[in-house]
Short mmCIF file of C-alpha atoms in Angstrom, two decimals:
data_model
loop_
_atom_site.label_atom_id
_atom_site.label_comp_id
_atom_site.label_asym_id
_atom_site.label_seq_id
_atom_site.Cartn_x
_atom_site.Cartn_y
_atom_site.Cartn_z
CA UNK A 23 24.98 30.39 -7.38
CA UNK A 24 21.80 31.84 -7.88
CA UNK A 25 18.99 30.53 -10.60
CA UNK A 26 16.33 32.88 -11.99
CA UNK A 27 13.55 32.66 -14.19
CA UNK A 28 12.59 34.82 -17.09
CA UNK A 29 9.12 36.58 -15.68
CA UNK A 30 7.00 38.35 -18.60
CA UNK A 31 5.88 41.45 -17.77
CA UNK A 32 2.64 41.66 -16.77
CA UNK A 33 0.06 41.11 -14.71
CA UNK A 34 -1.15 37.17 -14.27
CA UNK A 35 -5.12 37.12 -14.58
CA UNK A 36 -7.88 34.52 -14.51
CA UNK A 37 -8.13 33.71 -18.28
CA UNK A 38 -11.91 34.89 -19.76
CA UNK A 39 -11.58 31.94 -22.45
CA UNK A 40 -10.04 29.01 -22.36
CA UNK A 41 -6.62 28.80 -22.26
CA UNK A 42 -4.38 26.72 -25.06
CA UNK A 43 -2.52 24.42 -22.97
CA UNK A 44 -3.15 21.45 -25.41
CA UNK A 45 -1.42 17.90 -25.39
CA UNK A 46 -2.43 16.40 -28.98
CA UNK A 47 0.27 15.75 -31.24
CA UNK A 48 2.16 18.52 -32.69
CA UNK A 49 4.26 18.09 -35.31
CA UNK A 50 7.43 20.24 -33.96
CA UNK A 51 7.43 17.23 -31.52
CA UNK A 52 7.22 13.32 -31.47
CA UNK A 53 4.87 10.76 -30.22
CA UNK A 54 6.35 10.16 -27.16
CA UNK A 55 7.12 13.52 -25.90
CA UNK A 56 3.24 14.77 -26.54
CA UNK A 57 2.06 11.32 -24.83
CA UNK A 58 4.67 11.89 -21.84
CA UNK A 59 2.91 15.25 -21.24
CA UNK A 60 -0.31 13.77 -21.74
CA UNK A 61 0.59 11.67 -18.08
CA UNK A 62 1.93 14.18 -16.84
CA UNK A 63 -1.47 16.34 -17.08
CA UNK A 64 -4.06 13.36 -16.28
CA UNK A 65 -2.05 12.15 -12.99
CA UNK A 66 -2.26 16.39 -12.04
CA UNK A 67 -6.05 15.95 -12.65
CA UNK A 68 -6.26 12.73 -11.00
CA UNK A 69 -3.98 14.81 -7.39
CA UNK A 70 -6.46 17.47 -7.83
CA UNK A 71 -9.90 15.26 -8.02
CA UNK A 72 -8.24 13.35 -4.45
CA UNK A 73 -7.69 17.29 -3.11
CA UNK A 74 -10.85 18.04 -3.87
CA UNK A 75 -12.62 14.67 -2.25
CA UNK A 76 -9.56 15.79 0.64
CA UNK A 77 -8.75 12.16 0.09
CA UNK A 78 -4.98 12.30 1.67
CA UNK A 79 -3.93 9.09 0.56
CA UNK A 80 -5.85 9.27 -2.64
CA UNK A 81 -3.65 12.50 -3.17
CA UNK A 82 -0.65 10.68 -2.23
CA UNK A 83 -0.77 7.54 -4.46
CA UNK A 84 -1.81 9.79 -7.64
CA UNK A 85 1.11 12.29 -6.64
CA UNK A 86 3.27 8.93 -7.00
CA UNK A 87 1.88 8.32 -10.40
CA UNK A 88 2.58 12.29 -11.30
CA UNK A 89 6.48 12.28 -9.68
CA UNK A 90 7.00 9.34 -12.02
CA UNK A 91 5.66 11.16 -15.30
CA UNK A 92 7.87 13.94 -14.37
CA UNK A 93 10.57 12.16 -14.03
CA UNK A 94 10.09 10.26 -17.07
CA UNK A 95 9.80 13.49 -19.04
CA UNK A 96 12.42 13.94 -21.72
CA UNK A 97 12.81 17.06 -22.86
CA UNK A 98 16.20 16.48 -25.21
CA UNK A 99 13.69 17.07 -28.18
CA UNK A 100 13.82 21.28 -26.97
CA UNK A 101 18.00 21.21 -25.95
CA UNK A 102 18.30 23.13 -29.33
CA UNK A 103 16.27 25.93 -27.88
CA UNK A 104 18.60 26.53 -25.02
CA UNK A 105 15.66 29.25 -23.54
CA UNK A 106 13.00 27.19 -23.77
CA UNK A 107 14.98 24.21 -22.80
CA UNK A 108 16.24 26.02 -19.40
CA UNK A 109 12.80 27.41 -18.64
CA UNK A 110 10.92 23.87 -19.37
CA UNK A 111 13.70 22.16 -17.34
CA UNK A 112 13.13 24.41 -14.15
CA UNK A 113 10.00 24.35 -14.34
CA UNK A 114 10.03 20.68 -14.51
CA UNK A 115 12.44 20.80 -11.19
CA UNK A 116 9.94 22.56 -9.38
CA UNK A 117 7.18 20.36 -10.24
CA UNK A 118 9.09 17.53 -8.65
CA UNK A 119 9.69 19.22 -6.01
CA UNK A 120 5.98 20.05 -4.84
CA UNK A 121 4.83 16.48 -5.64
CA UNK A 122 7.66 15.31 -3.56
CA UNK A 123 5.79 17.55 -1.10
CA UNK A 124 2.09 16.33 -1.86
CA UNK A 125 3.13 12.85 -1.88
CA UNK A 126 5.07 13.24 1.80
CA UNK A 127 3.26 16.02 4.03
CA UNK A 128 0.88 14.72 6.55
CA UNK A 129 -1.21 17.68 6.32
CA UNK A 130 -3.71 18.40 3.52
CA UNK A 131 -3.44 21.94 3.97
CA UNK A 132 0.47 21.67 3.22
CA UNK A 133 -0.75 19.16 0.66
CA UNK A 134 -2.98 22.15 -1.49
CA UNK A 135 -0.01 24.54 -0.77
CA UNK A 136 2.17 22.62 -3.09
CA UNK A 137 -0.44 22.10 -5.57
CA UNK A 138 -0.78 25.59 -5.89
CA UNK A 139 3.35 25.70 -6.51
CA UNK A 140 2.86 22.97 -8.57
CA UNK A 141 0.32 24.19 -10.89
CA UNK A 142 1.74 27.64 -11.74
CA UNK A 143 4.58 25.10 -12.90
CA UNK A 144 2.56 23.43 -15.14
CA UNK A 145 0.82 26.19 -16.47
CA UNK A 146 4.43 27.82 -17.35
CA UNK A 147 5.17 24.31 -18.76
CA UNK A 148 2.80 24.15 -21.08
CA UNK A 149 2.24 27.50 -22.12
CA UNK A 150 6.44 26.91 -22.82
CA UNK A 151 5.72 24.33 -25.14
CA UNK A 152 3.26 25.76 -27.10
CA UNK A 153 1.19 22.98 -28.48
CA UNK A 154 -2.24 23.93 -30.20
CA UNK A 155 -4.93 21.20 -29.76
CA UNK A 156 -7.02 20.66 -26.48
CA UNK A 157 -8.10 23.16 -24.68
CA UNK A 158 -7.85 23.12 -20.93
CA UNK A 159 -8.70 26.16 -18.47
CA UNK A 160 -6.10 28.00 -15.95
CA UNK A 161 -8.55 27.95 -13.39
CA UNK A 162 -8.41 30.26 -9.97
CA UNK A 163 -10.11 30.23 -6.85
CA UNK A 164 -9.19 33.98 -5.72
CA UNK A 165 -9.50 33.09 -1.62
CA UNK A 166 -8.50 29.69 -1.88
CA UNK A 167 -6.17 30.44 1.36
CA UNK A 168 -7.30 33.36 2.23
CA UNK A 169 -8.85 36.70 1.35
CA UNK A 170 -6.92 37.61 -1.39
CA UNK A 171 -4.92 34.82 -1.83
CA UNK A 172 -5.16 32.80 -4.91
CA UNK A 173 -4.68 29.15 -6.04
CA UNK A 174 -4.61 27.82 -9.55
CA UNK A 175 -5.39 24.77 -10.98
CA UNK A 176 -5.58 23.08 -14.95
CA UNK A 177 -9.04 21.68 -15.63
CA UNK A 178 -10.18 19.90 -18.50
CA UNK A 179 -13.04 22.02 -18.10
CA UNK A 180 -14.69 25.44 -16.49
CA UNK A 181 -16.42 23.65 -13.87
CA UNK A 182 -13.32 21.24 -12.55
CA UNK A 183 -13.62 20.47 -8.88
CA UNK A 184 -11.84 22.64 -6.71
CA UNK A 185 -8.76 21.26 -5.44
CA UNK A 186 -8.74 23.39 -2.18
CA UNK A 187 -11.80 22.47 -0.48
CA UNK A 188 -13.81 25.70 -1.35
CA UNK A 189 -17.24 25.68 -3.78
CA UNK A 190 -18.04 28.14 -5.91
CA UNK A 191 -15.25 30.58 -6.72
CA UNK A 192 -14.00 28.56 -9.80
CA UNK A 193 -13.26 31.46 -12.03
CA UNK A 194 -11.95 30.37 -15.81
#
């Protein structure tokens, strides 16, 4: 059995302005749901602050806090949109399964691998859900493991620290 994912096509680039990926209360969904994503996203900025400080078990304990949002997550409010639904819902499966990865690996090199996998999930996520509100940036560091290879983070702002241990190539 194979599982894909719907891809848009087009090229992925470091957003110029902020991007929309807002948590405030939208009235498509309740309460709960918009609070639920609002964990999710400040125990993703509390993994990246300890991957920036390369704070291991910092990383670790806040990756607990994050598995536990996503797990928590119910998405039955979307099961009527059976696209959206299955997109937000493997998405959501992936982002379990990098934190599962932050919170176990050793290394913190494996450690900002999975963040990387794990932020591209929750970019899709909550570009998926679509709420308006609260800006916070798709940020990229274009060499973050390597010339040429790039790693993605959500920050609340432009200048959020860089998760994989390299200054100054933030680009928002």
């Amino acid at each position: 059995t194979a599982v894909s994912r719907l891809i848009p096509d087009k090229e992925e680039h470091a957003a110029t302005t902020p991007a929309n990926l807002s948590l405030q209360q939208h009235p498509q969904y309740s309460q709960a749901f918009t609070h639920s994503l609002d964990e999710i996203t400040a125990s993703c900025f509390a993994v990246s602050d300890e991957l920036a400080a390369g704070n291991t078990i910092g990383a670790e304990k806040q990756g607990e806090r994050l598995k536990q949002a996503l797990d928590s997550f119910n998405i039955d409010e979307i099961v009527a949109d059976t696209v959206k639904y299955d997109a937000v819902y493997l998405s959501l499966d992936n982002a379990r399964a990098e934190t599962i990865s932050i919170v176990t690996d050793p290394d913190l090199a494996e450690k900002r691998a999975s963040f990387n996998i794990l932020s591209r999930e929750l970019v899709a996520l909550l570009t998926l859900l679509d709420i308006s509100g609260t800006t916070y940036y798709r940020l990229i560091c274009p060499d973050a493991f390597g010339k040429g290879h790039e790693g993605w983070w959500i920050g609340k702002t432009a200048a959020a620290f860089n998760p994989y241990g390299i200054n100054g190539c933030n680009q928002a």
